[in-house]
XYZ file of N, CA and C in Angstrom:
789
model
N 0.615 -1.312 0.042
C -0.010 0.033 0.101
C 1.006 1.203 -0.025
N 0.426 1.943 -0.848
C 1.412 3.506 -0.874
C 0.699 4.749 0.331
N 1.206 4.556 1.143
C 0.327 5.411 2.295
C 0.252 6.842 1.909
N -0.805 7.860 2.724
C -0.649 9.451 2.438
C 0.386 9.401 3.925
N 1.273 10.602 3.621
C 2.171 10.948 4.031
C 1.760 12.127 5.000
N 1.942 12.289 6.215
C 1.925 13.460 6.952
C 3.259 14.018 8.018
N 3.106 14.932 8.399
C 4.056 15.346 9.487
C 3.422 16.940 10.237
N 4.586 17.626 11.026
C 4.211 18.617 11.559
C 5.322 20.070 11.721
N 4.642 21.110 11.466
C 5.861 22.034 11.108
C 5.026 22.936 12.082
N 6.144 23.744 12.758
C 5.796 24.832 13.683
C 6.831 26.076 13.165
N 5.985 27.199 12.433
C 6.756 28.524 11.731
C 7.078 28.216 10.256
N 8.103 29.464 10.097
C 8.067 29.282 8.281
C 8.924 27.734 7.894
N 8.496 27.536 6.005
C 9.036 26.413 5.859
C 10.280 27.232 5.043
N 11.523 26.623 5.005
C 12.510 27.033 4.284
C 12.641 26.459 2.849
N 13.096 26.771 2.065
C 13.610 25.873 0.569
C 13.668 24.833 0.535
N 14.793 24.513 1.116
C 14.715 22.509 1.341
C 13.815 22.102 1.675
N 13.244 22.560 3.069
C 11.603 21.520 3.386
C 10.682 21.447 2.214
N 10.854 22.596 1.209
C 9.453 22.702 0.649
C 9.926 22.171 -0.919
N 11.414 21.628 -0.746
C 11.922 21.009 -2.197
C 11.410 19.474 -1.768
N 11.720 19.429 -0.489
C 11.477 17.664 0.220
C 10.040 17.583 0.017
N 9.046 18.351 0.488
C 7.676 18.116 0.397
C 7.218 17.829 -1.399
N 8.039 18.478 -2.314
C 7.700 18.246 -3.565
C 8.169 17.131 -4.081
N 8.993 16.567 -3.412
C 9.780 15.122 -3.856
C 8.346 14.137 -3.397
N 7.843 14.461 -2.297
C 7.269 13.334 -1.647
C 5.793 13.469 -2.575
N 5.571 14.451 -2.754
C 4.266 14.783 -3.590
C 4.366 14.154 -5.211
N 6.260 14.167 -5.628
C 6.192 13.667 -7.102
C 6.540 12.139 -7.099
N 6.539 11.571 -5.585
C 6.513 10.115 -5.436
C 5.256 9.396 -5.498
N 4.275 10.207 -5.467
C 2.613 9.790 -5.732
C 2.130 9.588 -4.264
N 2.624 10.351 -3.425
C 1.766 10.410 -1.756
C 0.866 11.826 -1.917
N -0.016 11.403 -1.092
C -1.037 12.410 -0.582
C -0.141 13.050 0.575
N 0.315 14.338 0.585
C 1.048 14.871 1.882
C 0.349 15.845 2.280
N 0.312 15.699 3.609
C -0.376 16.532 4.592
C 0.395 17.455 6.083
N 0.595 18.608 5.763
C 1.425 19.215 7.205
C 0.721 19.489 7.965
N 0.594 19.155 9.322
C -0.030 19.932 10.360
C 0.828 21.022 11.228
N 0.009 21.890 11.367
C 0.202 23.119 12.091
C -0.311 23.940 12.851
N -0.068 24.904 13.788
C -0.702 25.655 14.592
C -1.434 26.894 13.759
N -0.841 27.253 12.784
C -0.896 28.594 12.161
C -1.020 28.148 10.978
N -1.837 28.879 10.206
C -1.828 28.769 8.249
C -0.708 28.639 7.789
N 0.339 27.598 6.805
C 1.341 27.826 6.359
C 1.255 28.262 4.621
N 2.082 29.310 4.596
C 1.930 30.138 3.325
C 2.988 29.517 2.515
N 2.718 29.493 1.082
C 3.580 28.809 0.028
C 3.671 27.631 -0.269
N 2.945 26.673 0.489
C 3.159 25.218 0.109
C 2.943 24.867 -1.325
N 3.823 24.047 -1.423
C 3.713 23.346 -2.815
C 2.556 22.450 -3.209
N 2.179 22.743 -4.414
C 0.771 22.146 -5.039
C 1.024 20.654 -4.401
N -0.161 19.917 -3.914
C -0.298 18.816 -3.557
C -0.367 18.535 -2.417
N 0.399 19.691 -1.438
C 0.003 19.468 0.021
C -0.469 20.049 0.585
N -1.340 19.454 1.577
C -2.298 19.979 2.393
C -2.084 20.531 3.721
N -2.672 21.275 4.085
C -2.656 21.728 5.907
C -3.570 21.532 6.540
N -3.291 21.129 7.946
C -4.245 20.402 8.811
C -4.182 21.112 9.715
N -5.138 21.115 10.656
C -5.181 21.968 12.122
C -4.473 20.997 13.058
N -3.240 21.415 13.850
C -2.295 20.550 14.701
C -3.405 20.351 16.059
N -3.983 21.395 16.295
C -4.602 21.498 17.813
C -5.383 19.992 17.664
N -6.212 19.734 16.705
C -7.097 18.629 17.157
C -6.407 17.118 17.253
N -5.417 17.198 16.864
C -4.077 16.067 17.370
C -3.708 16.158 18.745
N -3.026 17.138 18.731
C -2.317 17.098 20.334
C -2.171 18.992 20.385
N -3.382 19.061 21.531
C -3.139 20.577 21.858
C -1.495 21.102 21.932
N -1.740 22.785 21.637
C -0.450 23.623 21.778
C -0.070 23.329 23.299
N -1.060 23.341 24.321
C -0.776 23.599 25.664
C 0.014 22.521 26.046
N 0.130 21.175 25.304
C 0.812 20.240 25.819
C 1.959 20.554 26.072
N 2.537 21.458 24.882
C 3.994 21.781 25.189
C 4.735 22.652 26.318
N 3.231 22.782 27.015
C 4.212 23.626 28.488
C 4.500 22.676 29.338
N 4.213 21.121 29.498
C 4.506 20.558 29.967
C 5.830 19.605 29.696
N 6.483 20.325 28.954
C 7.334 19.851 28.085
C 8.629 20.770 28.714
N 8.221 22.304 28.654
C 8.876 23.007 29.128
C 8.414 24.637 28.961
N 8.219 25.216 30.007
C 7.519 26.637 29.592
C 7.974 27.389 28.641
N 6.798 28.137 28.069
C 6.944 29.037 26.954
C 8.117 30.279 27.629
N 8.855 30.830 26.024
C 9.424 32.425 26.499
C 8.702 33.133 27.045
N 9.120 34.337 27.634
C 8.218 35.522 27.965
C 7.141 35.987 26.805
N 7.286 35.771 25.600
C 6.559 36.110 24.339
C 5.567 35.001 24.041
N 5.364 34.192 24.667
C 4.990 32.890 24.538
C 5.178 31.744 23.460
N 6.343 32.392 23.117
C 7.201 31.650 21.900
C 7.873 30.169 22.885
N 7.861 29.325 21.858
C 8.560 27.946 21.864
C 10.010 27.865 22.441
N 10.528 27.398 23.268
C 12.042 27.158 23.113
C 12.626 26.418 22.432
N 13.808 26.367 22.508
C 14.773 25.571 21.277
C 14.451 24.068 21.157
N 14.254 23.396 22.095
C 13.815 22.060 22.320
C 12.398 21.570 22.098
N 11.410 22.700 22.205
C 10.255 22.679 22.309
C 9.417 21.818 20.658
N 9.836 22.147 19.861
C 9.646 21.641 18.619
C 9.783 20.307 18.798
N 11.072 20.041 18.463
C 11.670 18.864 18.229
C 10.887 17.601 18.970
N 10.594 17.888 20.761
C 9.929 17.170 21.410
C 8.622 16.895 21.361
N 8.069 18.087 20.970
C 6.725 18.076 20.796
C 6.292 17.459 19.566
N 7.642 17.222 18.781
C 7.176 16.653 17.592
C 7.411 14.935 17.514
N 8.180 14.786 18.512
C 8.041 13.327 19.040
C 6.948 12.862 19.586
N 5.851 13.367 20.196
C 4.813 12.687 20.874
C 3.373 13.402 19.642
N 3.681 14.398 18.699
C 3.108 14.622 17.711
C 2.906 13.461 16.684
N 4.023 12.966 16.370
C 4.301 11.830 15.367
C 3.291 10.533 15.856
N 3.747 10.109 17.370
C 3.181 9.303 17.710
C 1.479 9.069 17.857
N 0.867 10.502 18.240
C -0.379 10.797 18.001
C -0.876 10.547 16.879
N -0.515 10.905 15.711
C -0.874 10.813 14.082
C -0.776 8.895 13.943
N -0.094 8.346 14.463
C -0.159 6.790 14.525
C -1.405 6.123 14.750
N -1.480 6.811 16.339
C -2.787 6.431 16.879
C -4.108 6.826 16.194
N -4.149 7.382 15.494
C -4.815 8.228 14.456
C -5.307 7.593 13.072
N -4.254 6.471 12.843
C -4.246 6.112 11.783
C -4.085 6.876 10.420
N -3.265 7.839 10.636
C -3.366 9.077 9.873
C -2.578 8.746 8.358
N -1.423 7.999 8.662
C -0.212 7.771 7.430
C 1.037 7.762 8.099
N 1.977 7.411 6.894
C 3.201 7.608 7.054
C 3.617 8.864 7.558
N 4.438 8.944 8.386
C 5.260 9.988 9.299
C 6.389 10.405 8.521
N 6.784 11.521 7.587
C 7.993 11.828 6.898
C 8.357 12.908 7.806
N 9.650 13.198 8.440
C 10.097 14.652 8.722
C 9.928 15.792 7.116
N 10.071 16.653 7.320
C 9.679 17.366 6.265
C 10.899 17.744 5.488
N 12.437 17.091 6.309
C 13.178 17.234 5.624
C 13.508 16.021 4.956
N 12.824 15.525 4.691
C 13.083 13.775 3.857
C 12.351 13.923 2.442
N 13.827 13.713 1.659
C 13.616 13.847 0.100
C 13.646 12.219 -0.181
N 12.413 12.029 -0.795
C 12.122 11.016 -1.229
C 12.549 10.664 -2.914
N 13.027 9.599 -3.047
C 13.515 9.385 -4.542
C 12.707 8.011 -5.184
N 11.687 7.937 -4.728
C 10.617 6.822 -5.080
C 9.456 6.492 -3.949
N 8.533 6.119 -4.404
C 7.226 5.955 -3.562
C 7.724 4.835 -2.210
N 6.972 4.923 -1.376
C 7.030 3.965 -0.265
C 5.760 3.450 -0.026
N 6.087 1.907 -0.072
C 5.165 0.884 0.164
C 4.895 0.330 1.732
N 3.863 0.313 2.162
C 4.418 -0.288 3.679
C 3.263 -1.218 3.678
N 3.086 -2.137 4.756
C 2.032 -3.210 5.146
C 1.300 -2.365 6.513
N 0.125 -2.507 6.140
C -0.398 -1.539 7.384
C -0.424 -2.427 8.850
N -0.023 -3.731 8.619
C 0.049 -4.517 9.732
C 1.046 -4.459 10.424
N 2.403 -3.484 9.648
C 3.488 -3.853 10.390
C 4.068 -2.609 10.642
N 5.416 -2.697 11.569
C 6.157 -1.209 11.583
C 6.845 -0.922 10.661
N 7.047 0.354 10.402
C 7.810 0.442 9.455
C 8.610 1.770 9.531
N 10.383 1.156 9.815
C 11.243 2.585 10.506
C 12.517 1.738 9.792
N 13.598 2.540 9.851
C 14.948 2.067 9.724
C 15.953 2.487 10.355
N 16.991 1.539 10.705
C 18.237 2.252 11.457
C 18.998 3.523 10.902
N 19.055 4.518 11.750
C 19.758 5.614 11.618
C 21.346 5.494 12.045
N 21.304 4.873 13.170
C 22.861 4.409 13.925
C 22.808 2.869 13.866
N 24.148 2.463 13.942
C 24.185 0.880 14.296
C 23.564 0.614 15.139
N 23.186 1.056 16.696
C 22.165 0.777 17.703
C 20.852 1.371 17.932
N 20.245 2.258 16.707
C 19.616 3.340 17.653
C 18.852 3.141 16.168
N 17.369 3.385 16.129
C 16.238 3.482 14.827
C 16.347 5.029 14.738
N 15.923 5.473 13.569
C 15.396 6.871 13.499
C 14.010 6.845 13.206
N 13.620 8.278 13.640
C 11.994 8.223 14.004
C 12.011 9.516 12.526
N 12.557 9.489 11.959
C 12.134 10.640 10.652
C 11.254 10.141 9.713
N 11.297 8.745 9.653
C 10.222 7.816 8.681
C 9.777 6.902 9.777
N 8.408 7.117 9.463
C 7.775 5.965 10.671
C 6.581 6.088 10.540
N 5.804 4.580 10.445
C 4.903 3.915 10.631
C 4.593 3.090 11.623
N 3.472 3.018 12.315
C 3.095 1.897 13.635
C 1.481 1.643 13.013
N 0.804 0.656 12.994
C -0.078 0.409 13.236
C -0.833 0.986 14.990
N -2.136 1.578 14.630
C -2.454 2.388 16.001
C -2.527 1.254 17.246
N -2.634 -0.009 17.149
C -2.663 -0.425 18.269
C -1.307 -1.038 18.726
N -0.152 -0.509 18.139
C 1.219 -1.328 18.252
C 1.729 -0.915 19.425
N 2.266 -1.497 20.510
C 2.856 -1.354 21.681
C 3.629 -0.097 22.201
N 4.227 0.547 20.749
C 5.083 1.726 20.886
C 3.943 2.609 21.020
N 3.047 2.843 20.012
C 2.034 3.585 19.972
C 1.007 3.752 21.630
N 0.744 2.699 22.046
C 0.069 2.285 23.255
C 1.211 3.109 24.145
N 2.336 2.788 24.496
C 3.227 3.231 25.702
C 3.246 4.649 25.426
N 3.302 5.386 24.337
C 3.332 6.808 24.441
C 1.795 7.409 24.763
N 0.805 6.867 24.111
C -0.548 6.933 24.706
C -0.650 7.114 26.318
N -0.442 6.244 26.789
C -0.096 6.081 28.370
C 0.908 7.210 28.638
N 1.763 7.502 28.629
C 2.953 8.431 29.023
C 2.240 9.831 28.466
N 1.358 10.404 27.636
C 0.603 11.097 27.556
C -0.070 12.003 28.774
N -0.933 10.739 29.045
C -1.390 10.833 30.503
C -1.043 11.169 31.310
N 0.513 11.287 31.730
C 1.065 11.311 33.291
C 1.574 12.863 32.813
N 0.997 13.608 33.815
C 1.762 14.777 34.143
C 3.140 15.138 34.202
N 4.145 14.527 34.651
C 5.527 14.403 34.431
C 6.143 13.971 33.270
N 5.662 13.232 32.548
C 6.095 12.544 31.338
C 7.324 11.543 31.626
N 7.484 11.215 32.960
C 8.575 10.290 32.826
C 8.157 8.994 32.320
N 8.782 8.330 31.368
C 8.532 6.910 30.544
C 9.140 5.853 31.497
N 8.157 4.814 31.620
C 8.931 3.615 32.297
C 10.204 2.517 31.484
N 10.635 3.585 30.250
C 11.522 2.611 29.404
C 12.808 2.886 28.968
N 12.860 4.211 30.091
C 14.089 4.822 30.267
C 15.260 3.885 30.537
N 16.351 4.266 29.713
C 17.949 3.818 30.179
C 18.334 4.013 31.314
N 19.332 3.267 32.039
C 19.836 3.424 33.163
C 20.464 4.621 33.639
N 21.266 4.968 32.599
C 22.024 5.968 32.436
C 21.021 7.309 32.288
N 19.995 7.436 31.881
C 19.295 8.506 31.892
C 18.389 8.578 33.457
N 18.079 7.421 33.712
C 17.089 7.275 35.224
C 18.366 8.240 36.065
N 19.769 7.360 36.205
C 20.611 8.272 37.159
C 20.978 9.578 36.668
N 21.075 10.077 35.332
C 21.309 11.408 35.230
C 20.211 12.325 35.912
N 18.992 11.596 35.551
C 17.662 12.709 36.089
C 17.550 12.762 37.507
N 17.960 11.783 38.130
C 17.900 11.189 39.250
C 18.863 12.505 40.013
N 20.357 12.439 39.547
C 21.210 13.365 39.717
C 21.063 14.914 39.727
N 20.097 14.996 38.919
C 19.902 16.517 38.285
C 18.710 16.754 39.561
N 17.634 16.071 39.590
C 16.624 16.441 41.010
C 17.946 16.631 42.407
N 18.505 15.635 42.404
C 19.220 15.855 44.006
C 20.212 17.380 43.928
N 20.532 17.667 42.413
C 21.380 18.770 42.960
C 20.362 20.063 43.111
N 18.945 19.822 42.836
C 18.201 21.220 42.995
C 17.985 21.797 41.098
N 18.009 20.922 40.604
C 18.014 21.181 38.763
C 16.442 20.846 38.426
N 16.373 21.239 37.314
C 15.200 20.809 36.490
C 14.342 19.462 37.292
N 13.319 19.570 37.638
C 12.406 18.237 37.735
C 11.787 18.052 36.511
N 11.908 18.420 34.977
C 11.314 17.991 33.868
C 12.389 16.953 33.382
N 11.861 15.846 32.931
C 12.907 14.754 32.282
C 13.023 15.232 30.769
N 12.341 16.480 30.028
C 12.300 17.000 28.701
C 13.747 17.768 29.053
N 14.268 18.224 30.147
C 15.580 18.818 30.158
C 16.689 18.379 30.155
N 16.587 16.688 29.996
C 18.053 16.136 30.490
C 18.287 15.806 28.754
N 17.898 15.959 27.862
C 18.363 15.692 26.282
C 17.453 15.825 25.129
N 17.738 16.495 24.573
C 16.782 17.090 23.553
C 16.090 15.638 22.697
N 16.697 14.788 22.616
C 15.848 13.833 22.128
C 15.278 12.535 22.829
N 15.577 12.829 24.267
C 15.056 11.938 25.132
C 13.578 11.206 24.505
N 12.890 11.589 23.958
C 11.457 11.199 23.608
C 11.409 10.765 22.084
N 12.693 10.914 21.468
C 12.691 10.540 20.216
C 13.364 9.105 19.925
N 14.357 9.153 18.717
C 15.074 7.941 18.394
C 15.024 7.065 19.543
N 15.599 7.236 20.646
C 16.110 6.405 21.858
C 14.937 5.701 22.565
N 13.814 6.509 22.433
C 12.839 5.922 22.897
C 12.013 5.117 22.030
N 12.003 5.097 20.451
C 11.733 4.029 20.003
C 12.229 2.979 19.727
N 13.680 3.353 19.937
C 14.348 1.959 19.662
C 14.551 1.172 20.931
N 14.598 1.656 22.251
C 13.840 1.249 23.393
C 12.544 0.210 23.432
N 11.576 0.932 22.999
C 10.021 0.629 22.827
C 9.987 -0.706 21.996
N 10.903 -0.502 20.623
C 10.681 -1.637 19.638
C 11.287 -3.081 20.170
N 12.590 -2.437 20.939
C 12.936 -3.573 21.552
C 12.034 -4.220 22.568
N 11.809 -3.520 23.337
C 10.669 -4.374 24.209
C 9.359 -4.827 23.632
N 8.925 -4.435 22.430
C 8.064 -5.177 21.884
C 8.565 -6.125 21.112
N 9.783 -6.383 20.931
C 10.377 -7.390 19.827
C 10.154 -7.076 18.302
N 10.333 -5.789 17.856
C 9.870 -5.687 16.710
C 11.165 -4.808 16.170
N 12.181 -5.344 16.295
C 13.920 -4.814 15.930
C 13.793 -5.341 14.788
N 13.667 -6.634 14.292
C 13.523 -7.383 13.116
C 13.035 -6.445 12.308
N 11.762 -5.384 12.229
C 11.217 -5.147 11.072
C 12.432 -3.827 10.628
N 13.421 -3.084 11.419
C 14.035 -2.224 10.780
C 14.692 -2.078 9.507
N 14.520 -1.607 8.291
C 15.279 -1.696 7.403
C 16.734 -0.819 7.538
N 17.655 -1.494 6.536
C 18.916 -1.201 6.672
C 18.982 0.895 7.098
N 20.123 0.686 7.386
C 20.419 2.325 7.680
C 20.157 3.365 6.496
N 20.919 2.512 5.024
C 20.855 3.239 3.665
C 19.758 3.636 3.273
N 18.312 2.792 3.872
C 17.400 3.217 3.006
C 16.837 4.746 3.133
N 17.243 5.515 4.299
C 16.313 6.527 4.561
C 17.761 7.473 5.291
N 18.828 7.187 5.708
C 19.565 7.629 6.670
C 21.014 7.420 5.603
N 21.383 7.407 4.626
C 22.765 7.226 4.146
C 23.362 8.561 4.067
N 22.635 9.996 4.371
C 23.447 11.215 4.385
C 23.127 12.079 5.635
N 22.416 11.438 6.337
C 22.179 11.924 7.480
C 22.872 12.691 8.642
N 24.076 11.961 8.514
C 25.045 12.138 9.659
C 26.109 13.069 8.800
N 25.908 13.197 7.314
C 26.996 13.955 7.010
C 26.563 14.756 5.973
N 25.863 15.826 6.259
C 25.102 16.755 5.306
C 26.001 16.957 4.189
N 27.085 16.971 4.205
C 28.393 17.431 3.359
C 27.869 16.902 2.103
N 27.747 15.688 1.997
C 27.169 14.809 1.058
C 25.918 15.309 0.411
N 25.214 16.166 0.955
C 24.062 16.377 0.174
C 24.030 17.857 -0.182
N 25.151 18.834 0.574
C 25.090 20.216 0.279
C 26.409 20.529 -0.448
N 27.731 19.657 -0.587
C 28.513 20.311 -0.893
C 28.474 19.345 -2.768
N 29.123 19.909 -3.453
C 29.279 19.539 -5.017
C 30.443 18.099 -4.693
N 29.557 16.612 -5.391
C 30.463 15.698 -4.976
C 29.544 14.714 -6.059
N 30.234 13.189 -6.470
C 29.730 12.728 -7.520
C 28.829 11.873 -6.661
N 27.447 12.147 -6.595
C 25.968 11.445 -6.207
C 25.501 10.270 -7.151
N 26.374 9.846 -7.852
C 25.305 8.965 -8.931
C 24.942 7.610 -7.759
N 25.744 7.291 -7.120
C 25.619 6.370 -6.637
C 24.717 6.208 -5.288
N 24.145 7.042 -4.943
C 23.037 7.561 -3.977
C 21.883 7.377 -4.981
N 21.950 8.283 -5.620
C 20.639 8.314 -6.417
C 20.165 7.239 -7.447
N 20.965 6.408 -7.838
C 20.707 5.169 -8.614
C 20.826 3.813 -7.269
N 21.068 3.854 -6.364
C 21.235 2.722 -5.786
C 19.764 2.243 -5.086
N 19.254 0.638 -5.560
C 17.695 0.726 -5.255
C 17.288 0.336 -3.857
N 18.392 0.485 -3.161
C 18.494 -0.031 -1.912
C 17.955 1.465 -0.787
N 18.146 2.763 -1.674
C 17.624 3.935 -1.279
C 16.484 4.379 -1.795
N 15.613 4.560 -0.807
C 14.179 4.994 -0.909
C 13.883 6.751 -0.712
N 14.524 6.847 0.303
C 14.802 8.414 0.101
C 15.867 8.961 1.291
N 16.059 10.191 1.275
C 17.325 10.744 2.146
C 17.090 11.812 3.313
N 16.686 11.634 4.434
C 16.682 12.484 5.319
C 18.218 13.197 5.390
N 17.689 14.911 5.357
C 19.044 15.129 5.082
C 19.248 15.981 6.520
N 19.015 16.356 7.426
C 19.383 17.122 8.676
C 20.211 18.171 8.172
N 19.593 19.313 7.644
C 20.184 20.593 7.224
C 21.354 21.217 8.075
N 21.126 21.181 9.484
C 21.773 21.943 10.203
C 22.402 23.493 9.886
N 20.822 24.009 9.577
C 21.040 25.419 9.709
C 21.486 25.706 8.512
N 21.534 24.957 6.966
C 21.675 25.164 5.637
C 20.294 24.930 4.969
N 19.111 25.046 5.113
C 18.020 24.963 4.551
C 17.796 26.097 3.571
N 18.222 27.186 4.014
C 17.683 28.217 3.647
C 19.229 29.037 2.421
N 19.952 28.199 2.498
C 20.848 28.644 1.245
C 20.788 28.165 0.360
N 21.298 28.708 -0.883
C 21.222 28.515 -2.080
C 21.909 27.213 -2.497
N 21.491 26.278 -3.321
C 22.319 25.249 -3.901
C 23.433 25.544 -4.539
N 24.502 24.579 -4.147
C 25.742 24.609 -4.781
C 25.634 24.107 -5.985
N 26.065 24.406 -7.278
C 25.908 23.684 -8.478
C 27.021 22.544 -8.322
N 26.583 21.366 -8.543
C 27.246 20.153 -8.786
C 27.101 19.400 -7.468
N 26.350 19.783 -6.304
C 25.749 19.107 -5.562
C 24.421 18.393 -5.730
N 24.507 17.420 -4.492
C 23.032 16.522 -4.744
C 21.781 17.724 -4.574
N 21.910 18.557 -3.773
C 20.627 19.423 -3.442
C 20.344 20.185 -4.899
N 21.239 20.927 -5.526
C 20.907 21.280 -6.768
C 20.350 20.473 -7.872
N 20.706 19.229 -7.810
C 20.092 18.227 -8.493
C 18.494 17.857 -8.137
N 18.319 17.960 -7.029
C 17.096 17.895 -6.446
C 16.470 18.875 -6.834
N 16.449 20.284 -6.685
C 15.875 21.462 -7.043
C 15.637 21.626 -8.156
N 16.586 20.855 -9.134
C 16.338 21.135 -10.611
C 15.206 20.044 -10.975
N 15.161 18.755 -10.183
C 14.119 17.725 -10.464
C 12.946 18.159 -9.864
N 12.429 18.397 -8.628
C 11.640 18.799 -7.730
C 11.119 19.960 -7.759
N 11.626 20.821 -8.224
C 11.546 22.338 -8.252
C 12.253 23.066 -6.782
N 12.015 24.579 -7.089
C 12.427 25.248 -5.862
C 11.565 26.353 -5.627
N 11.420 26.880 -4.390
C 10.437 28.177 -4.448
C 10.944 29.229 -5.319
């Protein structure tokens, strides 16, 4: 089955993300971006849906207090997104793709099985994610959302010790302050292991061939092996601040903008 693609975004979309969304449409997927405010300039074929109905804006305050102007702090968007994608899985909304995932071909899934890939040797990525609504991972997050303190029962020992030490020293009592990705890939990996679902994971290169080394995408190079490899379905870019810069001729980014279009 070729699923609908869903994601969440907070704030303006840069040129890279718009190119990636175009690639997802070009692969034949229906694409919906959830947001709290209307998003201007979305590519043709990309819909915009109200995020409040999936996970209320007020939930962010349980992660960390807002800034004086009411805006979200730096980590809030990332951690809110970790919960938001699990809420979309509970609603059977479709396949989650981060807005910086460039698709090279369509994604086909089995609705009865998890769909994710290794990001690192011992860690799953959650930038590409599908889980059946009754999957144990989805249920674990649904239970966690009901807790006021948002302290998971799947925490690794090192995170439990760090959290205990932080509280003993009089620091923050919010688990979300320990590590930016505390509810992200590490949580997905721990829960997939607990549910005996790690065997469903696709190889790293299927989506994370350039994730840890963005120069492979942004700098001029011979990228022919990447775009011709049948084992690579897409590329999670992780732009690290380069999403608004113009593509450099001879780069994979320049090829992508030529193929899928740019703003």
